[in-house]
Short mmCIF file of C-alpha atoms in Angstrom, two decimals:
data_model
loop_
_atom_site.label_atom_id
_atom_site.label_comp_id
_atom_site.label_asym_id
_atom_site.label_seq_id
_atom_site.Cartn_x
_atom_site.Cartn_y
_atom_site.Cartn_z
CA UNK A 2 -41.95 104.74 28.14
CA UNK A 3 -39.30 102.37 27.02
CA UNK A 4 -39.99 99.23 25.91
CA UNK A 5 -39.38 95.58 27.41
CA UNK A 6 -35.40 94.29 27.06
CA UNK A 7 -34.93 91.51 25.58
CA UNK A 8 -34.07 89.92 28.80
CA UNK A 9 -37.07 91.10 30.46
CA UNK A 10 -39.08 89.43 27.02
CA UNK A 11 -37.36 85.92 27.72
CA UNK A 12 -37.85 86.28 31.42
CA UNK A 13 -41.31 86.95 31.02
CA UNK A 14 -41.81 83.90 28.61
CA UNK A 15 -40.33 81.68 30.77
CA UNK A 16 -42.67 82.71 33.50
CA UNK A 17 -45.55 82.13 31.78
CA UNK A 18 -44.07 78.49 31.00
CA UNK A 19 -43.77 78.00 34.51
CA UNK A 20 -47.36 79.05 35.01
CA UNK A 21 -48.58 76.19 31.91
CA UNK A 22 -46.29 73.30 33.88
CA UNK A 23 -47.53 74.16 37.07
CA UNK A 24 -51.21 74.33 35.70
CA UNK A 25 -50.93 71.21 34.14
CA UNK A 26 -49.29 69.39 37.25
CA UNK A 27 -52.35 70.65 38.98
CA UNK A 28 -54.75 69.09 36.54
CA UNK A 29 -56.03 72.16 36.01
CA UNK A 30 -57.39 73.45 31.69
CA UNK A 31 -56.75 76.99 30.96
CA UNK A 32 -60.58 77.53 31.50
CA UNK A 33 -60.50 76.09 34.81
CA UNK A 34 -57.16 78.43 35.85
CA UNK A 35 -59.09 81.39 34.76
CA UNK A 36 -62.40 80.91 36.26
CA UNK A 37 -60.55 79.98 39.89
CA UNK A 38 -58.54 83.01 39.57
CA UNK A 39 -61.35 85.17 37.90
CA UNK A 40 -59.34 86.05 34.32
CA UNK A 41 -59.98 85.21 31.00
CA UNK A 42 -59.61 82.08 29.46
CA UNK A 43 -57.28 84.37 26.94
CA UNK A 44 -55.58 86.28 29.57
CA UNK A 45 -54.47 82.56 30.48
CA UNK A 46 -53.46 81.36 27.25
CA UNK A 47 -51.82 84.74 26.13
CA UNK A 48 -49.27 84.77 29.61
CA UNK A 49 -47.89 81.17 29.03
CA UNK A 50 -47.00 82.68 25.70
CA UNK A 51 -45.46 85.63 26.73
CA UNK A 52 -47.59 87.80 24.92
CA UNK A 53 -49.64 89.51 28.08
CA UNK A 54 -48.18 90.65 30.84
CA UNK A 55 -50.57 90.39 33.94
CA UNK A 56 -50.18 92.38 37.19
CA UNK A 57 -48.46 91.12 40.46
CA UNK A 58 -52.42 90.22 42.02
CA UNK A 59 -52.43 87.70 38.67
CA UNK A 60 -49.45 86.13 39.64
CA UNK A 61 -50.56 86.23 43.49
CA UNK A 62 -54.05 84.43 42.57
CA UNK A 63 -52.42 81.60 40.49
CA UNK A 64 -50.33 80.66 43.39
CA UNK A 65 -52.73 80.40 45.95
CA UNK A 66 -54.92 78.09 43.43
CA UNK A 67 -51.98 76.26 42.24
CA UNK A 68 -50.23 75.78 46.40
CA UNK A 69 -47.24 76.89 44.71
CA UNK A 70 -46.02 78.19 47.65
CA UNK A 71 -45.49 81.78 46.40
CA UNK A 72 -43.06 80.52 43.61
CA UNK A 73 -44.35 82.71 40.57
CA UNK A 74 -45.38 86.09 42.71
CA UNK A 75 -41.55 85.57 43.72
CA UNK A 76 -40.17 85.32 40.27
CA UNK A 77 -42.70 88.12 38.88
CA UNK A 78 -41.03 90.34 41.45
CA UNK A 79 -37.81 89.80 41.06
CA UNK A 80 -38.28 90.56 37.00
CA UNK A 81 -40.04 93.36 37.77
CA UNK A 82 -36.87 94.87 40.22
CA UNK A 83 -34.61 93.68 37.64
CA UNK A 84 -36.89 95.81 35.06
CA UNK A 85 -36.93 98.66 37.27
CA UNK A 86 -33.28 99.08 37.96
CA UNK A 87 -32.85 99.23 34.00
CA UNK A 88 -35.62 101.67 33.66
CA UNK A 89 -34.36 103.12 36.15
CA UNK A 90 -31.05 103.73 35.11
CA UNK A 91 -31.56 104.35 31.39
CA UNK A 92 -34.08 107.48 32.11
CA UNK A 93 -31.41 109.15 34.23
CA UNK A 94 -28.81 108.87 31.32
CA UNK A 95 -31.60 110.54 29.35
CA UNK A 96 -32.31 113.29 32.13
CA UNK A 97 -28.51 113.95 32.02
CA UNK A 98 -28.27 113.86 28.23
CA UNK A 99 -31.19 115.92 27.50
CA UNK A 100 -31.36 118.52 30.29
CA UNK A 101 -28.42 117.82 32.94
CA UNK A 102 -30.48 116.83 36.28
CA UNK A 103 -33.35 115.86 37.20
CA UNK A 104 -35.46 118.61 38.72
CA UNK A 105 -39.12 118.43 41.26
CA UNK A 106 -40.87 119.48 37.26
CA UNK A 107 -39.55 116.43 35.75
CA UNK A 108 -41.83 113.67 35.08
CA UNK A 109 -41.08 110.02 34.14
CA UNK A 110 -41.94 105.78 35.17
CA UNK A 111 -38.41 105.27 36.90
CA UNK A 112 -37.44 106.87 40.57
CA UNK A 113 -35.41 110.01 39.62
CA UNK A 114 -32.46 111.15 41.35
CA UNK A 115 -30.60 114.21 41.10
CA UNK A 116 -26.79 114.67 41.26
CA UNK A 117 -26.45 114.25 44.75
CA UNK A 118 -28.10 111.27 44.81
CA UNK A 119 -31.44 112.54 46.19
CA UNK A 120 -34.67 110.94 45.64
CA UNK A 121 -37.21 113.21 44.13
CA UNK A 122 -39.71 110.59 43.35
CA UNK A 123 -40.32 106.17 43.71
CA UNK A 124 -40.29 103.86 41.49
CA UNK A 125 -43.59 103.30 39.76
CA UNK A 126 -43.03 100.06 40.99
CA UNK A 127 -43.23 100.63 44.12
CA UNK A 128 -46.13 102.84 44.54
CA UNK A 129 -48.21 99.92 42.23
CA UNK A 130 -47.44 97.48 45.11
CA UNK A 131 -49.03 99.98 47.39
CA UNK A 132 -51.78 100.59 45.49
CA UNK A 133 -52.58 96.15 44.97
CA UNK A 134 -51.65 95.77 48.93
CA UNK A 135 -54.81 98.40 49.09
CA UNK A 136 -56.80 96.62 46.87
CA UNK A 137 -56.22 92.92 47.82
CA UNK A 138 -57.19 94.33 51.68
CA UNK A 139 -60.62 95.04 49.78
CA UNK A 140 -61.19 92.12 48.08
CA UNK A 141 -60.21 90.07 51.24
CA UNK A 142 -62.94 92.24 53.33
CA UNK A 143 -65.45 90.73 50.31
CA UNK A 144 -64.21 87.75 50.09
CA UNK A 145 -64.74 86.97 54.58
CA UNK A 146 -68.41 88.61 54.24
CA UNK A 147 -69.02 86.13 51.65
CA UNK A 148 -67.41 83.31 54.12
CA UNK A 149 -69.16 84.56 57.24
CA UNK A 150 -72.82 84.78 55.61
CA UNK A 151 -72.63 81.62 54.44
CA UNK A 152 -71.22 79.76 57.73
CA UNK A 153 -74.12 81.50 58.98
CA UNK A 154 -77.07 80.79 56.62
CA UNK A 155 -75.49 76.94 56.73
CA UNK A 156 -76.14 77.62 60.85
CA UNK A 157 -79.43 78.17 59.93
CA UNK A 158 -80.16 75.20 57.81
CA UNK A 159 -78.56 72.67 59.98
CA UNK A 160 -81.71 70.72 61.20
CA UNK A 161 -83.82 72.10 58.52
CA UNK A 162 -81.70 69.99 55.66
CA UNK A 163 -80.33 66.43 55.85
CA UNK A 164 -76.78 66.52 56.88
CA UNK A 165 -75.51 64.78 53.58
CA UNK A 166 -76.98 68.22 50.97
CA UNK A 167 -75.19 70.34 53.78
CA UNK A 168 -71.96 69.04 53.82
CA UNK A 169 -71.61 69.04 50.39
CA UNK A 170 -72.64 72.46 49.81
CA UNK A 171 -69.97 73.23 52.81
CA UNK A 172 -67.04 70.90 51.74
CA UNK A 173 -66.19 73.50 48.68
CA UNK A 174 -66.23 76.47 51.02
CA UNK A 175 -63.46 74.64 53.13
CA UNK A 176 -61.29 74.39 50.31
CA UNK A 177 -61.21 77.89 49.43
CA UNK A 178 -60.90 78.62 52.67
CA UNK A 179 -57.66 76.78 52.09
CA UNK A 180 -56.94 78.86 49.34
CA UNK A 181 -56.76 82.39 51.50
CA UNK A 182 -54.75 80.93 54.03
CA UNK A 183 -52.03 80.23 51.44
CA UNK A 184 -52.14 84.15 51.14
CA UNK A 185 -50.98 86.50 53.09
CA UNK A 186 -53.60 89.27 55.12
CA UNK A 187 -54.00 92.32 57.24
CA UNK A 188 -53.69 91.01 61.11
CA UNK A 189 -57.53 91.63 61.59
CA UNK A 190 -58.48 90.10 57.97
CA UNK A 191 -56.15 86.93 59.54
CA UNK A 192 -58.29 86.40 62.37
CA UNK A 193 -61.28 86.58 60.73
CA UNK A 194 -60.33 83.77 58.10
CA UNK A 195 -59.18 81.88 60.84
CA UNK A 196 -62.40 82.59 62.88
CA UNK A 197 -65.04 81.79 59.90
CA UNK A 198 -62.50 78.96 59.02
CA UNK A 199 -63.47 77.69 62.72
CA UNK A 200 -66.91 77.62 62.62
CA UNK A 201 -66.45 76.17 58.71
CA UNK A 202 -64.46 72.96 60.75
CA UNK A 203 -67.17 72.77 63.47
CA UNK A 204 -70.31 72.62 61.81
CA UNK A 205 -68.58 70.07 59.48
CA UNK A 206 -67.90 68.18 62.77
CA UNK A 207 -71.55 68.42 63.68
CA UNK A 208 -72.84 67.10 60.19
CA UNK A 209 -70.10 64.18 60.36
CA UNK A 210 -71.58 63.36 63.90
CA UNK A 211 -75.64 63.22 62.23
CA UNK A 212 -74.28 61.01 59.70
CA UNK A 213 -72.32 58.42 62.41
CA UNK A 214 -69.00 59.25 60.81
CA UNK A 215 -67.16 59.80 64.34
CA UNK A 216 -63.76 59.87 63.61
CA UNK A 217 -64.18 62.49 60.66
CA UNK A 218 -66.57 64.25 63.41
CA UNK A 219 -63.60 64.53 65.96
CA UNK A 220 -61.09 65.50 63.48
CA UNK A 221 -63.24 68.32 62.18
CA UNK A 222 -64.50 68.85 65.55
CA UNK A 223 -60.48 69.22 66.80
CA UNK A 224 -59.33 71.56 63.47
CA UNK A 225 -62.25 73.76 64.54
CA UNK A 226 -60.78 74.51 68.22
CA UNK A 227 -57.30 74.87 66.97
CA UNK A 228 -58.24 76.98 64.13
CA UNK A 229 -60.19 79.29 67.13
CA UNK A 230 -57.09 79.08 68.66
CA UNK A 231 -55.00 80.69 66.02
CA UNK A 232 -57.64 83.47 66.06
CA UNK A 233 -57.29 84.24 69.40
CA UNK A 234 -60.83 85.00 69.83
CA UNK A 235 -62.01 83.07 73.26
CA UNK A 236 -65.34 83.57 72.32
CA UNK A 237 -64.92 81.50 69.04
CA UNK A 238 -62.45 79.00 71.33
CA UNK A 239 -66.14 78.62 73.76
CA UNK A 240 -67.97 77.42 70.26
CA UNK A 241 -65.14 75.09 69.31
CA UNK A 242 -65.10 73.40 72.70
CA UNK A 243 -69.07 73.25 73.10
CA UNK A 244 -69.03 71.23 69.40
CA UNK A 245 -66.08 69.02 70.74
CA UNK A 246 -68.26 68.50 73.69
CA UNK A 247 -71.05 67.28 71.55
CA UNK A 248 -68.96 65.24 69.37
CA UNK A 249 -67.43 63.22 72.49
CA UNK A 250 -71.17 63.26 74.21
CA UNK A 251 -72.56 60.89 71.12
CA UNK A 252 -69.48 59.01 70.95
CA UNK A 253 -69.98 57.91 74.11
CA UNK A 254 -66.83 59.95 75.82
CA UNK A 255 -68.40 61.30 78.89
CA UNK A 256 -65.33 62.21 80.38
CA UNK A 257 -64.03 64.30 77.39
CA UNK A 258 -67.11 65.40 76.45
CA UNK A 259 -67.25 67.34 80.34
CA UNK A 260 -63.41 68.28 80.39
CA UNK A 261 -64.61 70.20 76.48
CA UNK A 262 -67.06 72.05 78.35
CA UNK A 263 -65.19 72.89 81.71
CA UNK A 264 -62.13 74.28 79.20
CA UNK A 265 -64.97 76.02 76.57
CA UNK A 266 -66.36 77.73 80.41
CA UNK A 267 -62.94 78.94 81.44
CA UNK A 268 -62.09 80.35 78.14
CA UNK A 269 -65.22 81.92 77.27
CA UNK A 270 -65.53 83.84 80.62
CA UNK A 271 -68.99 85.54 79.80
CA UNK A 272 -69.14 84.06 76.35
CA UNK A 273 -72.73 84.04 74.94
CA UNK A 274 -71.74 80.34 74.74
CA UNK A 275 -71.59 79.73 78.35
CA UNK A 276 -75.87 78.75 78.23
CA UNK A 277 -74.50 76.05 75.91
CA UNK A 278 -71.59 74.95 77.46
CA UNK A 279 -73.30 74.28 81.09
CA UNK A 280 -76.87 72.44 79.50
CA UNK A 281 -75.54 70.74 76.60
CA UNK A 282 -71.72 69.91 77.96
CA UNK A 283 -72.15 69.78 81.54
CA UNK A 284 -75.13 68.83 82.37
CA UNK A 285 -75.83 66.23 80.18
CA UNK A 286 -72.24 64.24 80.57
CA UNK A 287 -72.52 64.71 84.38
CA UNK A 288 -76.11 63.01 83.92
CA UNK A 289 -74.22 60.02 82.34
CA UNK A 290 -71.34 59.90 84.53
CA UNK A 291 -74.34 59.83 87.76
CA UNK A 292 -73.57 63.07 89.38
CA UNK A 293 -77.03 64.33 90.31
CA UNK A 294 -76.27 67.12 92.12
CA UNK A 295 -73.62 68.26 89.64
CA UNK A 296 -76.92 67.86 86.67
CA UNK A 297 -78.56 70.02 89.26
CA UNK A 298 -76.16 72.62 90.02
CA UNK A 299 -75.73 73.09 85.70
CA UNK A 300 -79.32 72.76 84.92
CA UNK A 301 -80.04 75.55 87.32
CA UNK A 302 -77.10 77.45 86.52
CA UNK A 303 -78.13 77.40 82.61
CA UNK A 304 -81.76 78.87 83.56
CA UNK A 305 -80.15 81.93 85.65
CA UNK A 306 -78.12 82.35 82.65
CA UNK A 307 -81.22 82.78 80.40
CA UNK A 308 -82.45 86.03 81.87
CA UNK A 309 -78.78 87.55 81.07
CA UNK A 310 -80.13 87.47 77.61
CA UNK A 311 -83.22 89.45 75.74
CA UNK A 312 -85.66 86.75 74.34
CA UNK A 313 -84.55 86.69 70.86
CA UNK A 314 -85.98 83.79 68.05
CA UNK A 315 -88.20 81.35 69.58
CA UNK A 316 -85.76 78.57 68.69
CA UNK A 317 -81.90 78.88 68.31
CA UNK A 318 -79.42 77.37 65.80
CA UNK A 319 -78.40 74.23 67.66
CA UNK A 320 -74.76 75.34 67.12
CA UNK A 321 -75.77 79.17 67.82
CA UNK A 322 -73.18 81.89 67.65
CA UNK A 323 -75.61 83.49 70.24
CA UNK A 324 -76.91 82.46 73.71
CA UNK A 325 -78.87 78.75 73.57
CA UNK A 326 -82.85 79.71 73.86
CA UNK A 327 -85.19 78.71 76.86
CA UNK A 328 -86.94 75.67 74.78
CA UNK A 329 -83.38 74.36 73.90
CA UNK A 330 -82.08 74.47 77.42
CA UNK A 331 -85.36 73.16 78.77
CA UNK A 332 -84.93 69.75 76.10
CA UNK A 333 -81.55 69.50 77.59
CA UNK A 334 -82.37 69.47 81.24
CA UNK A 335 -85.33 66.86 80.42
CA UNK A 336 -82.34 64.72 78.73
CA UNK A 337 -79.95 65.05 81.25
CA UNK A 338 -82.64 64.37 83.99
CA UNK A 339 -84.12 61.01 82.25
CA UNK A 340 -80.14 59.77 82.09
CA UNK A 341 -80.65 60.13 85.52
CA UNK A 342 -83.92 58.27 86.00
CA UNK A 343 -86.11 61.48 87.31
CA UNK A 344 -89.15 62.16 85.68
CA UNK A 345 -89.96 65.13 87.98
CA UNK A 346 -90.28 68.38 86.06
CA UNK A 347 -89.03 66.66 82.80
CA UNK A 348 -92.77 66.78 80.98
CA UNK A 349 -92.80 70.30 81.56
CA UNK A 350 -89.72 70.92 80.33
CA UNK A 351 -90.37 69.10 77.58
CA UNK A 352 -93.82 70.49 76.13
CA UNK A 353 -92.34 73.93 76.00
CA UNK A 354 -89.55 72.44 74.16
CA UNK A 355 -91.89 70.56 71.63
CA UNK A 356 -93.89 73.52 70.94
CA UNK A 357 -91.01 75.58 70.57
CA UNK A 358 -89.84 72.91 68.13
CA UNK A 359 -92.63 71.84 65.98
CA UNK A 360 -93.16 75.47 65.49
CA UNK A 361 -89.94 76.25 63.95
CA UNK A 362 -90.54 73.12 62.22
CA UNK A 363 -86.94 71.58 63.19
CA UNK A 364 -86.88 67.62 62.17
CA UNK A 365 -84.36 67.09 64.60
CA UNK A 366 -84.87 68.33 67.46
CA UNK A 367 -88.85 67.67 67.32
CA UNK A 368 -87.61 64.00 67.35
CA UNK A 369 -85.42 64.01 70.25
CA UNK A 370 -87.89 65.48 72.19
CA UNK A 371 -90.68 63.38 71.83
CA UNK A 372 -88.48 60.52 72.20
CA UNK A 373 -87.58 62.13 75.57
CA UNK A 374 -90.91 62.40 76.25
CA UNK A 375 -91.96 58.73 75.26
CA UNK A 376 -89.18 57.76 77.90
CA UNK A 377 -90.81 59.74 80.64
CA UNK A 378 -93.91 57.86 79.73
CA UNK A 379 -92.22 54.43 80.42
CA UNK A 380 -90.78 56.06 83.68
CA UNK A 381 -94.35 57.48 84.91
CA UNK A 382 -95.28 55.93 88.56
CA UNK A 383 -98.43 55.19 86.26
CA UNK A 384 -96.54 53.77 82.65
CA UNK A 385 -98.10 54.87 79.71
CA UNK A 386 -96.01 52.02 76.94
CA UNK A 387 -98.93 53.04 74.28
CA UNK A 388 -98.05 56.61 74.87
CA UNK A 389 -94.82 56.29 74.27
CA UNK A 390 -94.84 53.89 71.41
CA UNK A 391 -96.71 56.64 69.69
CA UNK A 392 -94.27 59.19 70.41
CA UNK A 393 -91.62 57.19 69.36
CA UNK A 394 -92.65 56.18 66.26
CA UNK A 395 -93.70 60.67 65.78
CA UNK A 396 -90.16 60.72 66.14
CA UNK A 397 -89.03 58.75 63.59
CA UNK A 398 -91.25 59.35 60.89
CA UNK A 399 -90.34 62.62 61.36
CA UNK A 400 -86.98 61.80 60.38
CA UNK A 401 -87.35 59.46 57.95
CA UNK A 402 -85.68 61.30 55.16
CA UNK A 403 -82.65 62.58 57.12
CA UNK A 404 -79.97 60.71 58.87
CA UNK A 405 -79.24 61.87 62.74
CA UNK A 406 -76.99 59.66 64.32
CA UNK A 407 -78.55 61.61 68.18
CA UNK A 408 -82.08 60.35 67.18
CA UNK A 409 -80.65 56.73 66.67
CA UNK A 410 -79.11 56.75 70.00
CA UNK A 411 -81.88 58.35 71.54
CA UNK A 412 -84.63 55.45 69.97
CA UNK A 413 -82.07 53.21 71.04
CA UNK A 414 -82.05 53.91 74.29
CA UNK A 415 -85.78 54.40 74.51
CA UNK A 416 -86.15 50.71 73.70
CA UNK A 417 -83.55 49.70 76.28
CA UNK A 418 -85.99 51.79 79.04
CA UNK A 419 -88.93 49.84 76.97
CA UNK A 420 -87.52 46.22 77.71
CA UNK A 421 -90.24 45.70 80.46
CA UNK A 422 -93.30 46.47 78.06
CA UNK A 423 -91.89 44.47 74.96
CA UNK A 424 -94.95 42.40 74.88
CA UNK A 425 -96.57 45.40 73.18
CA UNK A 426 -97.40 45.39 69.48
CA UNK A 427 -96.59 49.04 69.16
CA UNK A 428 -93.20 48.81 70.61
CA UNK A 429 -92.14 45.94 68.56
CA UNK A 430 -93.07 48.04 65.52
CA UNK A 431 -90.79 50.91 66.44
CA UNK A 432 -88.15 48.80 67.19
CA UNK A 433 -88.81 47.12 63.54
CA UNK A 434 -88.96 50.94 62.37
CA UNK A 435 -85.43 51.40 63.56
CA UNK A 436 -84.17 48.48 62.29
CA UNK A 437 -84.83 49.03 58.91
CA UNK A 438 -83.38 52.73 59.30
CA UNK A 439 -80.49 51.24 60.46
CA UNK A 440 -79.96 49.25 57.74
CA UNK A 441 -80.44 51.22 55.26
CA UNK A 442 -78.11 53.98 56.64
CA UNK A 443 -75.26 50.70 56.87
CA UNK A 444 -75.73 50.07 53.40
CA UNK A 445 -75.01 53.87 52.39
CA UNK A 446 -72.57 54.87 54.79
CA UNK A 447 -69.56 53.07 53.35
CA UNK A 448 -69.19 56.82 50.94
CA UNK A 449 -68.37 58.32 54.51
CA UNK A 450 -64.55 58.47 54.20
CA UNK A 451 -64.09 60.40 51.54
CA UNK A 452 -65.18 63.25 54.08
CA UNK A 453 -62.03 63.32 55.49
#
């Protein structure tokens, strides 16, 4: 094999300088370079010397960590042509010298040729970049399997761990999400980062929301849709819309948060998100806009849908990448109902969804419910304010360690319905009860903006 030029020594050198100022600039130590990129600390140190000589993926890997834009893969292969065409070049003055031309026998790194001009075999070069196109395809299947398990186990935990532990377990994931996208991938590899990338933005969204952060929450909320978009999946485009729909639902948008879930229905065609889209978008912003028989039309609409699907887990992930369950869309009709002022049917609805609830054992929801069902109390032809202080005060002592900006709102509102019975000790104490959880969350929520 012959060895390096000297040109293709200095070139090399110079490379690996490149490599130490751009590390540097990035505020990155050698250590940290080679555990992001998964190399030796030495491999490192050695190729800003010059005295290794990694292969193209190296160069590949460093760029993505370092958002150099592709500057060093670039200038790797351009030495390496440059390399090649020598190689190249010198082994055919050899062939000639030793044996005249090259013949189908002859072996060698460099693309032969014979007199003619014919090619009898490629550069080594070439069939390397092959061979690391193959392999990075690989380890980009490993790497989204990685990305899609976790979006999905953090799916699972949302409402079973406070929102603050989740998003910073998430926040990392988004930033090597980053990473990949600086890359290039296969067409079907693409989709899928941008996919797992948009249900990485939307449960962010949803986390933002339970910690009152609504701007971050929209933002999030928005990168998730157009990051479905990009995907071109209109099944992941039905998700994005049903979380924009819940962002702009809290916020108070009623109007956007029914236009999300009209555009999330027309995309989605038979989505498995459709359940969710009609109870928790429509239904519940028509119940604050007053259009009872639109609540009625979705709430019924959302039950047919039901028996499209096999019963499944008794409770699903509020932001499900399958169908909504019955004791989810029952909790929903009972809140869009009570927006609404009807009590009929909504204590039914609601002890299937509490049961459902306290047997998954799901903070959250457990506490929206029985706050639902405290406000049907107040409602009753008969009023029950004892009832429903108890419920209410279940509700928040069940989520006493975790901050959920929909429970706030939802207590809230219960002591708006709860004005007429203020007289009563009980009541006064939850609205003491929410006070003080109101504070405190004001006090800690000034570290919200470095979310965004």
């Amino acid at each position: 094999m012959l060895a390096d030029s000297d040109e293709t020594k200095t070139a090399r050198r110079a490379l690996g300088r490149r490599l130490a100022q751009l590390r540097r600039a990035a505020g990155h130590t050698q250590h940290d370079l080679a555990r992001l990129v998964q190399y030796g600390r030495s491999s490192v140190a050695n190729t800003e010397t010059g005295h290794q000589h990694p292969d193209r993926s190296f160069w590949a890997r460093c760029d993505i960590v370092l958002e150099t834009g592709g500057v060093l893969v670039s200038e790797y292969d351009r030495i390496t042509e440059r390399d090649h065409r020598r190689r190249r070049s010198s082994a055919l003055q050899e062939f000639e010298t030793a044996s005249g031309p090259a013949t189908p026998t002859d072996t060698g790194h460099a693309c032969a040729e014979v007199d003619d001009g014919a090619v009898l075999w490629e550069c080594e070069g070439r069939i390397d970049a092959r061979r690391l196109a193959l392999k990075s395809s690989t380890d980009d299947n490993v790497r989204l399997t990685y990305l899609e398990n976790e979006v999905l186990e953090a799916i699972a935990d949302n409402e079973r761990l406070t929102p603050g532990i989740l998003m910073g377990r998430l926040r990392p994931l988004r930033a090597y999400i980053d990473q990949l996208m600086a890359g290039r991938q296969h067409p079907p590899q693409r989709a899928r980062l941008y996919a797992v990338a948009a249900h990485l933005s939307g449960l962010l969204g949803a986390l933002a929301l339970d910690l009152g952060a609504f701007t971050v929450a929209h933002a999030y909320a928005a990168e998730s849709f157009d990051l479905a978009e990009a995907a071109d999946q209109p099944d992941v485009q039905a998700w994005a819309r049903a979380t924009q729909s819940l962002v702009a639902f809290y916020a108070g948008d009623y109007h956007d948060a029914l236009a999300y879930a009209q555009d999330g229905l027309r995309r989605g065609g038979t989505s498995v998100h459709r359940i969710r889209l009609t109870i928790n978008g429509l239904a519940r912003s028509l119940a604050r806009l007053g259009d009872r028989y639109g609540v009625d039309r979705a709430v019924d609409d959302a039950f047919t849908m039901l028996s499209d699907y096999p019963a499944g887990s008794p409770v699903s992930a509020s932001l499900a990448l399958g169908p909504y369950c019955p004791a989810r869309t029952a909790a929903n009709a009972a809140t869009a109902y009570l927006a609404l002022g009807r009590t009929a049917g909504v204590t039914n609805h609601l002890t299937v969804a509490i049961d459902a609830f306290d047997t998954a054992g799901l903070a959250g929801p457990r506490a929206l419910s029985r706050l639902d069902l405290a406000t049907a109390h107040l409602h009753a032809d008969r009023p029950d304010p004892e009832q429903a202080a108890t419920l209410a005060m279940e509700a928040l002592t069940l989520t006493a360690d975790q901050r959920f900006e929909s429970v706030h709102q939802r207590a809230r509102q219960f002591l708006a319905a709860a004005h007429p019975f203020a007289s009563q000790p009980q009541l006064r104490h939850v609205a003491d009860l929410l006070a003080d959880r109101t504070q405190i969350d004001t006090t800690a929520r000034p570290a919200l903006p470095s979310l965004s």
